[in-house]
Short mmCIF file of C-alpha atoms and ligand atoms in Angstrom, two decimals:
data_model
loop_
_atom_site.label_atom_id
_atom_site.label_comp_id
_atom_site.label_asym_id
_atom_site.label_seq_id
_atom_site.Cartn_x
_atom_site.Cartn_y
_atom_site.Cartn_z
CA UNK P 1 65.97 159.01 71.97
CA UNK P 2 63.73 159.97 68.92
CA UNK P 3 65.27 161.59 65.97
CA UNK P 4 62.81 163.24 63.55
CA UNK P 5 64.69 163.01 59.64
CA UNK P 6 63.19 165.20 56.87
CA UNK P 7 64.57 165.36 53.15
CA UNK P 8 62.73 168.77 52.46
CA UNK P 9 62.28 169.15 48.39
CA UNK P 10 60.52 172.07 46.40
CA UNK P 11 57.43 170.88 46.26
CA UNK P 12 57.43 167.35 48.46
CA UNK P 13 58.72 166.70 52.04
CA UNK P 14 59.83 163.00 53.30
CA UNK P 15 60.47 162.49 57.27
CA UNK P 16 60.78 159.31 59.10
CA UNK P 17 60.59 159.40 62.75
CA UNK P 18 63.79 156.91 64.04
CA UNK P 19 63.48 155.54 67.94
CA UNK P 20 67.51 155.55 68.43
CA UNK P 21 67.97 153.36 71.20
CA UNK P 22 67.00 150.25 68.93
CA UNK P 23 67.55 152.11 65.46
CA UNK P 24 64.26 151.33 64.38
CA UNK P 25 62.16 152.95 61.91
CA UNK P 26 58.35 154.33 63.60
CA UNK P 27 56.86 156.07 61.04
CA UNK P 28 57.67 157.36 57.63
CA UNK P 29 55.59 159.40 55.55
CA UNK P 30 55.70 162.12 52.48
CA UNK P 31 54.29 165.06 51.70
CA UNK P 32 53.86 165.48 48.07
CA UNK P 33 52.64 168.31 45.53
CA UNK P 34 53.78 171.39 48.20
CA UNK P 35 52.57 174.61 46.91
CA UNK P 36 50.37 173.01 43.49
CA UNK P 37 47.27 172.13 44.53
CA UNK P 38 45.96 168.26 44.24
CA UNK P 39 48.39 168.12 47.19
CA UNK P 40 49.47 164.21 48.55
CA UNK P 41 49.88 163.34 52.42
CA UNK P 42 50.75 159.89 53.02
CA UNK P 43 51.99 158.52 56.88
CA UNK P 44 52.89 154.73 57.36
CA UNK P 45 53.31 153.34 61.10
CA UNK P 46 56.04 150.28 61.44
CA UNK P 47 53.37 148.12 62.29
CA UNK P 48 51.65 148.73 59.42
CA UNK P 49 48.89 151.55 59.82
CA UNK P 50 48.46 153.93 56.89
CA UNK P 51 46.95 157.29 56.47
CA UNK P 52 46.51 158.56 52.82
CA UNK P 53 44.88 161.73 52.34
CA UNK P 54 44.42 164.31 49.42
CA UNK P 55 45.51 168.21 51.46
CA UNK P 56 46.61 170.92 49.64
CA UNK P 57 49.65 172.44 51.22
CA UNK P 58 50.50 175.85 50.47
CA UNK P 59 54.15 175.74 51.51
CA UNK P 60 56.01 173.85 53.86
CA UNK P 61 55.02 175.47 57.02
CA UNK P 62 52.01 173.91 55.94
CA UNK P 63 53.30 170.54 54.96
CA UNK P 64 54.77 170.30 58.65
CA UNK P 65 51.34 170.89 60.38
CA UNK P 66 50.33 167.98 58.66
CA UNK P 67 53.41 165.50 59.75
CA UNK P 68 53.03 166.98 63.42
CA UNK P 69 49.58 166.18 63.31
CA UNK P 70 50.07 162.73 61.86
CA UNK P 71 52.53 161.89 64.39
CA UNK P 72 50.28 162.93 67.34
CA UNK P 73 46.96 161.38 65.82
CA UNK P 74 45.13 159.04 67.91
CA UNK P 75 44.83 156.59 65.30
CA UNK P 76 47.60 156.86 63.37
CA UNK P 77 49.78 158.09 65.56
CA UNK P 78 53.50 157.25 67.03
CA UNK P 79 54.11 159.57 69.61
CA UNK P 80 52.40 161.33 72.39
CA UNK P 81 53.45 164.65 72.38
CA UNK P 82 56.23 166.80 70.69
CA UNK P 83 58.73 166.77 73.35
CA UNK P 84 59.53 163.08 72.41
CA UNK P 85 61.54 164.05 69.79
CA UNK P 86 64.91 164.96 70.88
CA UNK P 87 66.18 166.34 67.65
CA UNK P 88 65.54 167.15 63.95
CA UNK P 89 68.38 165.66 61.33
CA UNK P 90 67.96 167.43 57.49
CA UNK P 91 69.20 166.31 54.50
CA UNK P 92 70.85 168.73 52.21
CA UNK P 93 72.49 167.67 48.97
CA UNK P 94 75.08 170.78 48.48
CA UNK P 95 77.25 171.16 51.35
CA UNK P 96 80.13 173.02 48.42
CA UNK P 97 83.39 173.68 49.70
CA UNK P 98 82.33 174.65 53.01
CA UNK P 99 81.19 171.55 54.96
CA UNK P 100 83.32 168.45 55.14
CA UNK P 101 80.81 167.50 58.05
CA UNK P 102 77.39 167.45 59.49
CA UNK P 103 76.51 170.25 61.57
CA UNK P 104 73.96 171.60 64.30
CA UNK P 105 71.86 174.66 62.56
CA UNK P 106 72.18 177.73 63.72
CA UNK P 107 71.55 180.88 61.57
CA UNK P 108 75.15 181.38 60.53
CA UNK P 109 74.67 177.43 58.98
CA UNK P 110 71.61 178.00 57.36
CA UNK P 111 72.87 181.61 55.17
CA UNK P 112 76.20 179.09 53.94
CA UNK P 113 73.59 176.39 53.24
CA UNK P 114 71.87 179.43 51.10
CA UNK P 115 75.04 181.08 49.34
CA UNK P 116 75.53 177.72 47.61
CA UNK P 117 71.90 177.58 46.07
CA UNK P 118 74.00 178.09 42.98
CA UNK P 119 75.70 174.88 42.90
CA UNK P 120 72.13 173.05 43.66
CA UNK P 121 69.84 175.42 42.69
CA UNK P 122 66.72 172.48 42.76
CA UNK P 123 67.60 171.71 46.05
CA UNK P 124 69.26 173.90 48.73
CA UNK P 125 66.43 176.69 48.83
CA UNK P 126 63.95 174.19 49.63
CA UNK P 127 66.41 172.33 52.14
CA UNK P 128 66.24 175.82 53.64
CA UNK P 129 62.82 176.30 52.91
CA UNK P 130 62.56 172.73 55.37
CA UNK P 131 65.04 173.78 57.95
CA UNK P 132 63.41 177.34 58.57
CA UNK P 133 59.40 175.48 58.89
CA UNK P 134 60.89 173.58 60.74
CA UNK P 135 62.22 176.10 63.30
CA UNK P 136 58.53 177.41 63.01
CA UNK P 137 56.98 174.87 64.08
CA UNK P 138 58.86 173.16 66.66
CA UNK P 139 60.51 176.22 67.86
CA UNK P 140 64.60 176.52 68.32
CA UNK P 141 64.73 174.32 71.95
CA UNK P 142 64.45 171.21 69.47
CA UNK P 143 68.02 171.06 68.27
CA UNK P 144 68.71 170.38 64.24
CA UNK P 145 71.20 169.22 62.27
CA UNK P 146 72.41 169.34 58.90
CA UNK P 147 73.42 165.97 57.09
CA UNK P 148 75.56 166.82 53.81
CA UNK P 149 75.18 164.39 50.30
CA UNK P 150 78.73 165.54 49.51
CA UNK P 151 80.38 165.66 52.90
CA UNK P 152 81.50 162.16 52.34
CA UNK P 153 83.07 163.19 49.04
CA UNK P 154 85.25 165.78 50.69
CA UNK P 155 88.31 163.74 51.21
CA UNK P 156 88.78 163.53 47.45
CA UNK P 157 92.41 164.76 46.33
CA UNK P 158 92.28 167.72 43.62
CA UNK P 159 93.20 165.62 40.68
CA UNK P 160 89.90 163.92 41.66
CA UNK P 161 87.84 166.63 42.02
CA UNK P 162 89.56 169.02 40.01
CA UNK P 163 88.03 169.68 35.88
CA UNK P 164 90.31 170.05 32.93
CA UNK P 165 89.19 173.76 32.40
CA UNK P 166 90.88 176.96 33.33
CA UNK P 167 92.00 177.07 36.47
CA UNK P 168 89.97 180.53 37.10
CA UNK P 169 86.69 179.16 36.86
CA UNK P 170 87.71 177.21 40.01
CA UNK P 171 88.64 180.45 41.85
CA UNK P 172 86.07 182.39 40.85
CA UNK P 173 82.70 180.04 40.73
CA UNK P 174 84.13 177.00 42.87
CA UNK P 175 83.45 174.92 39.59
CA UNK P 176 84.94 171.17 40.69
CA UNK P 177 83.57 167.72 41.09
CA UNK P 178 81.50 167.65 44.74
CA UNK P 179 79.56 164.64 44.32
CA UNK P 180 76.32 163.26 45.88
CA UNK P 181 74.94 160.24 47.22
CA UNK P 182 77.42 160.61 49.63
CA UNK P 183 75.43 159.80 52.89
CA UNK P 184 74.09 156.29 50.75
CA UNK P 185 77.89 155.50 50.00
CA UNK P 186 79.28 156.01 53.25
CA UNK P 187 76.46 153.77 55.19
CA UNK P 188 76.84 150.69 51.98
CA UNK P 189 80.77 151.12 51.88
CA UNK P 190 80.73 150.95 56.18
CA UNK P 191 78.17 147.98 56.43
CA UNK P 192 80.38 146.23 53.68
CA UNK P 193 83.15 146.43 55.95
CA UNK P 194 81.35 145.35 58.91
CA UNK P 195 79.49 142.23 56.92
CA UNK P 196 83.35 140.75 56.15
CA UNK P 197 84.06 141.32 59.40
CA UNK P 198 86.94 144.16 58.63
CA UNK P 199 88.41 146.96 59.51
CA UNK P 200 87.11 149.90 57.47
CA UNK P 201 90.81 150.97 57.28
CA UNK P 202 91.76 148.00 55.69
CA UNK P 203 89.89 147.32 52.70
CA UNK P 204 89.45 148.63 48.89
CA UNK P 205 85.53 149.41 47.92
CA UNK P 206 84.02 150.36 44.82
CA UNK P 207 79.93 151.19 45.98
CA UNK P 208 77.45 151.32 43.02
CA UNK P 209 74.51 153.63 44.03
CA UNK P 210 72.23 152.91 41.22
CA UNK P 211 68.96 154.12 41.46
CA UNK P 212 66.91 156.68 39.22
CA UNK P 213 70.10 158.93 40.15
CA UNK P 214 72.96 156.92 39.85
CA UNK P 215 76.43 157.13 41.05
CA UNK P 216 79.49 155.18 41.75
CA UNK P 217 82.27 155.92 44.78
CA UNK P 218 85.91 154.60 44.81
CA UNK P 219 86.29 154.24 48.91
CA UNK P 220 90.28 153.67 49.99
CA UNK P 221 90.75 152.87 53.52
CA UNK P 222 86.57 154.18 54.23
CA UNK P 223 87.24 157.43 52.96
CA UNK P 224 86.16 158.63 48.97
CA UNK P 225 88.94 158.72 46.84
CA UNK P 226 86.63 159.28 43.59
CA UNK P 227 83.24 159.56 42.62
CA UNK P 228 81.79 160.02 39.43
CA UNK P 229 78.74 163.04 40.11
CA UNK P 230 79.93 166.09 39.40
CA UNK P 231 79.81 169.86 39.70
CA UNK P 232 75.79 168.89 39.66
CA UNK P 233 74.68 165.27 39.95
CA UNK P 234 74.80 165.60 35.50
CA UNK P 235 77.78 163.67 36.07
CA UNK P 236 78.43 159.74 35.34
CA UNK P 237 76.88 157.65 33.58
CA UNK P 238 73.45 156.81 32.75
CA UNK P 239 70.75 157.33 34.76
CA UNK P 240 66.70 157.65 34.35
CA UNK P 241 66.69 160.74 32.62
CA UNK P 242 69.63 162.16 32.94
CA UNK P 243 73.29 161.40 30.39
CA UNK P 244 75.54 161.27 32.29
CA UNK P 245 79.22 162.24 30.72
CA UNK P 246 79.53 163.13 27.46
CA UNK P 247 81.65 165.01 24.68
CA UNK P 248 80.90 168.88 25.73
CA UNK P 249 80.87 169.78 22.29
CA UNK P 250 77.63 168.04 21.89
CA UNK P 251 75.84 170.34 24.23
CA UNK P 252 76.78 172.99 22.08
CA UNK P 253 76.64 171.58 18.57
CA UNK P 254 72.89 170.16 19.89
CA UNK P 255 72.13 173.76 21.18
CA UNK P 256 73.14 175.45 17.92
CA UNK P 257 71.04 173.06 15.58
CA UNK P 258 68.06 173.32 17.83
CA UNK P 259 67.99 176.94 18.88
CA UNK P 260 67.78 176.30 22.71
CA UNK P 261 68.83 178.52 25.25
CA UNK P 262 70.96 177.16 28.08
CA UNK P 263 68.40 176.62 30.36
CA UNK P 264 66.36 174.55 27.77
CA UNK P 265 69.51 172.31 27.31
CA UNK P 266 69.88 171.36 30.99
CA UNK P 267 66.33 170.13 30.57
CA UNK P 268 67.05 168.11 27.75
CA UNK P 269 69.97 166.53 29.80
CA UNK P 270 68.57 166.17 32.91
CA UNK P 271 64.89 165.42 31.96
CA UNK P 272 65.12 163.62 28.81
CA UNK P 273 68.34 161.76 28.36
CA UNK P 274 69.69 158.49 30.27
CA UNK P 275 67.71 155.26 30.00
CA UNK P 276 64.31 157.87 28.71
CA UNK P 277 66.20 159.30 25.92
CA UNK P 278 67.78 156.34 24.53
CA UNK P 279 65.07 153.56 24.95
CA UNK P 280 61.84 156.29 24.07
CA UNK P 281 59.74 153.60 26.64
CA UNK P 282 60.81 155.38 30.16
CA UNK P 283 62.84 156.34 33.08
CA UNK P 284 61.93 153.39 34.95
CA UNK P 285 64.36 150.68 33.95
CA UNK P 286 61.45 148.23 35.07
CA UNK P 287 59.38 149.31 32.35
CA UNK P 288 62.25 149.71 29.45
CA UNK P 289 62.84 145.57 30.67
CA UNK P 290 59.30 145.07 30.01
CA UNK P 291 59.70 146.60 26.35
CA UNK P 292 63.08 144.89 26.07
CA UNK P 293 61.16 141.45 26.87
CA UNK P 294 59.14 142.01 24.01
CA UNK P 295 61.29 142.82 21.65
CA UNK P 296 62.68 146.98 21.94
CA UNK P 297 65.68 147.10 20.22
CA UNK P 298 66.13 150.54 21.39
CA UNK P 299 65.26 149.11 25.43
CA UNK P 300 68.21 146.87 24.68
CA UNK P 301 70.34 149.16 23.63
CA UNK P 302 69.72 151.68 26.45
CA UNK P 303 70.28 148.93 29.01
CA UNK P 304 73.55 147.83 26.98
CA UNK P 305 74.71 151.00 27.32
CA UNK P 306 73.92 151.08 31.23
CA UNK P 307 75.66 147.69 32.03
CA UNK P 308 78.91 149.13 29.62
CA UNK P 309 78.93 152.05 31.76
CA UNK P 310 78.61 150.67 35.05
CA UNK P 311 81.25 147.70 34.41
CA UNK P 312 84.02 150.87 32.83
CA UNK P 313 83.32 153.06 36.22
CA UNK P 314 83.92 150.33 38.48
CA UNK P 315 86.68 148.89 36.19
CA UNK P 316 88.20 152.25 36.39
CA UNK P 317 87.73 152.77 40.01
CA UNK P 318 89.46 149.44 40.91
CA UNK P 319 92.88 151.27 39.23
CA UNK P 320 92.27 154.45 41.09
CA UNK P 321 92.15 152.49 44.35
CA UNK P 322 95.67 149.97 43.39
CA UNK P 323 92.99 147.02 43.90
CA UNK P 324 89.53 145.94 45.15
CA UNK P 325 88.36 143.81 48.02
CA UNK P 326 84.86 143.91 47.18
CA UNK P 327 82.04 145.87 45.23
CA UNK P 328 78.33 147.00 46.75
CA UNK P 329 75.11 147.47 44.63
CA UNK P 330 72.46 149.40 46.37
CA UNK P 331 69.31 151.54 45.69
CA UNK P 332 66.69 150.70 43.39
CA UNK P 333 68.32 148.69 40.54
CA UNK P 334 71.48 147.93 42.17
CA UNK P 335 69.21 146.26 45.38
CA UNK P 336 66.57 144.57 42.47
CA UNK P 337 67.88 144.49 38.59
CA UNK P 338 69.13 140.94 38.78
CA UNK P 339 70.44 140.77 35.02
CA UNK P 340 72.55 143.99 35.27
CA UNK P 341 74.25 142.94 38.38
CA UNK P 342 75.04 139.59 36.63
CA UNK P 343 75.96 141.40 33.23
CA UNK P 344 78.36 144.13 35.08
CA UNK P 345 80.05 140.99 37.29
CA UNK P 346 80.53 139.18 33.65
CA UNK P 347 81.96 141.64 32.11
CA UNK P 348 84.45 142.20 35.07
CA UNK P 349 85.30 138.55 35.55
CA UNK P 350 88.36 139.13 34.41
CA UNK P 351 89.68 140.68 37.16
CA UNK P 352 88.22 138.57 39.59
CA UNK P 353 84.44 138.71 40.09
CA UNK P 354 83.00 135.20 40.19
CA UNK P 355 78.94 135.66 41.46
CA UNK P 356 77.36 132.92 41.65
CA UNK P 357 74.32 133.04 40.02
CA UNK P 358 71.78 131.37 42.27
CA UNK P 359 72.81 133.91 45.27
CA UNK P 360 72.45 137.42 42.51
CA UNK P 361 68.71 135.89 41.85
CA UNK P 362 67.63 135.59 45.40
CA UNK P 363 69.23 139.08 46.51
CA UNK P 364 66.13 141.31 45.97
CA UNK P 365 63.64 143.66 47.32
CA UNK P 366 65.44 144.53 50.54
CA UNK P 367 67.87 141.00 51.04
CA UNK P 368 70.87 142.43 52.28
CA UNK P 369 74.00 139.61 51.76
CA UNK P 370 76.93 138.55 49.61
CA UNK P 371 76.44 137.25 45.85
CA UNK P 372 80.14 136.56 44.63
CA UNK P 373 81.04 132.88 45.32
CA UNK P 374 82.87 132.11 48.16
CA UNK P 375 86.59 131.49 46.24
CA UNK P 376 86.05 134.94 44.71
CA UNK P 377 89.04 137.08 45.13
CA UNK P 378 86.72 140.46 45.20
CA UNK P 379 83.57 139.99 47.36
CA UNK P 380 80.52 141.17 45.66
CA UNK P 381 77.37 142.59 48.43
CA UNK P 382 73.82 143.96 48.04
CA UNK P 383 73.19 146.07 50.59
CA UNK P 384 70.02 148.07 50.68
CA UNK P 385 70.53 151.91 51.47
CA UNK P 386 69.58 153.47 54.74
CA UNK P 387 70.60 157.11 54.61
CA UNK P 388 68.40 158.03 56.81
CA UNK P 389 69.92 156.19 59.73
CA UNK P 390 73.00 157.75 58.28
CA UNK P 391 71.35 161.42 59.08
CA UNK P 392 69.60 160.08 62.47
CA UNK P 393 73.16 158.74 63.89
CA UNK P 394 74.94 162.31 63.02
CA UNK P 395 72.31 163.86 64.61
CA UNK P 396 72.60 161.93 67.77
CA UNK P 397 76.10 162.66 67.57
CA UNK P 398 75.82 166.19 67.30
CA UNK P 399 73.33 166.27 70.39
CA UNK P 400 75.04 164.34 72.73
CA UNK P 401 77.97 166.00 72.27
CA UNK P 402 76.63 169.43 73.22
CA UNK P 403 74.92 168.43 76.62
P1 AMP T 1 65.45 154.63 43.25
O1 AMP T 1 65.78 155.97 42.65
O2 AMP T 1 66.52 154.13 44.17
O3 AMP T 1 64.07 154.57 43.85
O4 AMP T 1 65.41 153.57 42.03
C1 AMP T 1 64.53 153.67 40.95
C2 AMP T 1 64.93 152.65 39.88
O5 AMP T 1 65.02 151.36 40.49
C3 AMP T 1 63.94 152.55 38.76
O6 AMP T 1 64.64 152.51 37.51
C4 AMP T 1 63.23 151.22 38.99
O7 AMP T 1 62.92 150.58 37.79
C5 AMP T 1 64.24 150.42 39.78
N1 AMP T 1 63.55 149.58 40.76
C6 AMP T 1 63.02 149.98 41.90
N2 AMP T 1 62.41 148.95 42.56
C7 AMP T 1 62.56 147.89 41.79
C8 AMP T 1 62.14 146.52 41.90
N3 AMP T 1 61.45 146.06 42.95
N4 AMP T 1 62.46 145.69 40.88
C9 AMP T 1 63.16 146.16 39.83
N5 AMP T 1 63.59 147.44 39.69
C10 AMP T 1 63.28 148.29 40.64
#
C-alpha cells in the first residue's frame, strides 16, 4: 500500500509518497513560492534522483499537477500510474475542540476544518486549500484523511489547558491552550517507549520538540498531560522568531509606546522575537553559534536564555507528571545542537540526568539512540521526528477500516 502525505501551506506544499508495507520513504518533494511568481519545485527519489526546477504555480491546483507529474515522470519518477496510491493523509495544525482524532474527509470534515481558520488563521485555509486540489485532481475514489497537530494534545485536563482569564472568553471564542507538534510528540514519546523496551502505559516522558518552532509535551502513561503551545503556537518558550511566554502587559505597554495596531504586534512576536530578536544575528540558532563563537555577547545571551527555558519547562513538567523515566530531544536543534542538550541535562542533574558526554557528541544529523549514561535514573534519547509516518499510519488505519 502507497500512502501519498501532503503538509499543504499558503504558499508551499510538501508530500512524501510512503510504500506502507515496509514503511519506507519513495519520494519527497516541495513545492515552494505557490501563488508569487519565482515559484520552486523540487522532487527527491530514495535512491537519490533529484529534480529541481524553477515553475510558477498559480495556486495549488497547480502545485499538484506538478507532484503528479513528478511522480509519474520517466526519469524521475516512483510510480507508474495514479491508481498506486491507495490514499491521501493531510496534515492540518488546528483540529480546535472538535477533533480528538484523525479522520477520513468528507465535506462535513473539511467546513469544521474551515470554521476554525480563526484559531490558525496561517494555516487551516491553506490545509483546505490542499485537501480540496487535492480532491481535484485525484478525484473523490482516492480516499483522504485528516492528521491533527493538536489531536494528541486533547487528553489534557482543563487546569492544563484552561487560561487564567474570564471564564467567558472560553465560552464564547473557545480561547484555551490546544497545542501543536502533536503528531512529532506522539511518534518521539511512542518510539521512546519502544527503544527501553516498555510499555507505553508504564512510563513518565517529557519530549522536547525543538526546532525553529519549539515545544515541549509532558506524556503520563502515552497520553499528553501538558504542553506548553498555546491558544496559537505563540506559546512557550523561545523559538526562532517567535517569544514565547511573557508578561501580557508588555504587549500592551510595547504597543502603546510604539503606536502599533494589533496586527503589527503579532508580527513583532511571531516574526521578530525568540533567538532573532534577542541575538540581532538570526533565526537559525546555527548561525547565532557562529556569532557566539566569535565573540556575540548578545548570541550568548539569546542561547542562555534558550537553554534556561528549556531546562524550567522540562523541570516543571517532571512535577506535573509525579516523576520522569526519561526525556526525548528531537527536530532540528534537539536532533543536532550538541551544547544545549548538554547545558539543559547540566542544569537538570540534580534530579537525575547523568549524559554522558561522548554519546550527546556523536548523536547528530539523524542518529537515533540513548545519551544519558547507563546508571542514570532518567534515560535521556534523541530521536529524530517522523510525523509523516505518523500521518501515513492513521491513514492506513482509517482505510482499512472502511473496506
Ligand atoms: P527545524 O524547524 O526542525 O527544521 O529546525 C531548525 C533549527 O534547527 C534551526 O535553528 C537550525 O539552526 C537547527 N538545525 C537544523 N539542522 C541542524 C544541524 N545539522 N546542525 C545544527 N543545527 C541544526
Amino acid at each position: 500500500m502507497k500512502i501519498l502525505v501532503i503538509n499543504a501551506g499558503s504558499s508551499s506544499l510538501k508530500y512524501q509518497l510512503i510504500d506502507m508495507d515496509k514503511e519506507e520513504m519513495l519520494c519527497k518533494g516541495n513545492c515552494e513560492r505557490i501563488g508569487i511568481p519565482g515559484g520552486i519545485f523540487t522532487h527527491k527519489t530514495a535512491d537519490g534522483r533529484e529534480l529541481d526546477k524553477k515553475v510558477n504555480m498559480i495556486d495549488h491546483t497547480a502545485a499538484f499537477t506538478q507532484v503528479k507529474d513528478a511522480l509519474l515522470d520517466a526519469e524521475y519518477g516512483v510510480i507508474k500510474s495514479l491508481d498506486e496510491i491507495t490514499a491521501i493523509g493531510h496534515r492540518v495544525v488546528q483540529g480546535g475542540a472538535i477533533f480528538h482524532k484523525s479522520e477520513l474527509v468528507d465535506e462535513r470534515v473539511i467546513q469544521d476544518i474551515e470554521s476554525l481558520i480563526p484559531l490558525a488563521p496561517l494555516h487551516n485555509g491553506a490545509h483546505v486549500q490542499g485537501i480540496r486540489a487535492c480532491r481535484e485532481l485525484f478525484g473523490d475514489k482516492v480516499p483522504e484523511a485528516v492528521v491533527f497537530d493538536t489531536s494528541f494534545h486533547a487528553t489534557m485536563p482543563p487546569k492544563a489547558y484552561m487560561y487564567n482569564i474570564p471564564y467567558e472568553y472560553y465560552e464564547k471564542y473557545a480561547v484555551r491552550r490546544y497545542g501543536a507538534h502533536g503528531t512529532s510528540h506522539r511518534y518521539v514519546s511512542a518510539r521512546c517507549a519502544e527503544l527501553m523496551g516498555q510499555d507505553p502505559k508504564d512510563l513518565k516522558i517529557v519530549t522536547c520538540h525543538l526546532g525553529n518552532g519549539s515545544s515541549i509535551t509532558a506524556v503520563d502513561g502515552g497520553k499528553c498531560i501538558d504542553t506548553s503551545m498555546g491558544l496559537t503556537p505563540l506559546d512557550g518558550f523561545m523559538m526562532g522568531t517567535r517569544s514565547g511566554t511573557l508578561d501580557p502587559s508588555v504587549v500592551t505597554f510595547v504597543m502603546e509606546k510604539e503606536h502599533l495596531t494589533p496586527g503589527e504586534m503579532d508580527q513583532v512576536l511571531n516574526k521578530k522575537s525568540g533567538l532573532l530578536g534577542v541575538s540581532g544575528v538570526s533565526s537559525d540558532d546555527r548561525d547565532v553559534t557562529a556569532a557566539r563563537k566569535q565573540g556575540n555577547e548578545r548570541a550568548k545571551l539569546a542561547q542562555d536564555i534558550l537553554e534556561y527555558q528549556i531546562s524550567k519547562f522540562v523541570g516543571g513538567y517532571m512535577v506535573a507528571l509525579g516523576g520522569c523515566d526519561a526525556i526525548v530531544f528531537t527536530a532540528g536543534i534537539g536532533e543536532n545542537q550538541t551544547a544545549h542538550r548538554a547545558a539543559v541535562c547540566q542544569q537538570l542533574a540534580f534530579m537525575g540526568v547523568k549524559m554522558d558526554p561522548q554519546k550527546n557528541e556523536e548523536m547528530v544529523r539523524g542518529k537515533e539512540g540513548e545519551i544519558s549514561t547507563p546508571d542514570s535514573p532518567i534515560k535521556v534519547f534523541v530521536i529524530p521526528t517522523n510525523e509523516e509516518l505518523v500521518i501515513a499510519r492513521d491513514t492506513k488505519a482509517l482505510v482499512e477500516a472502511m473496506r
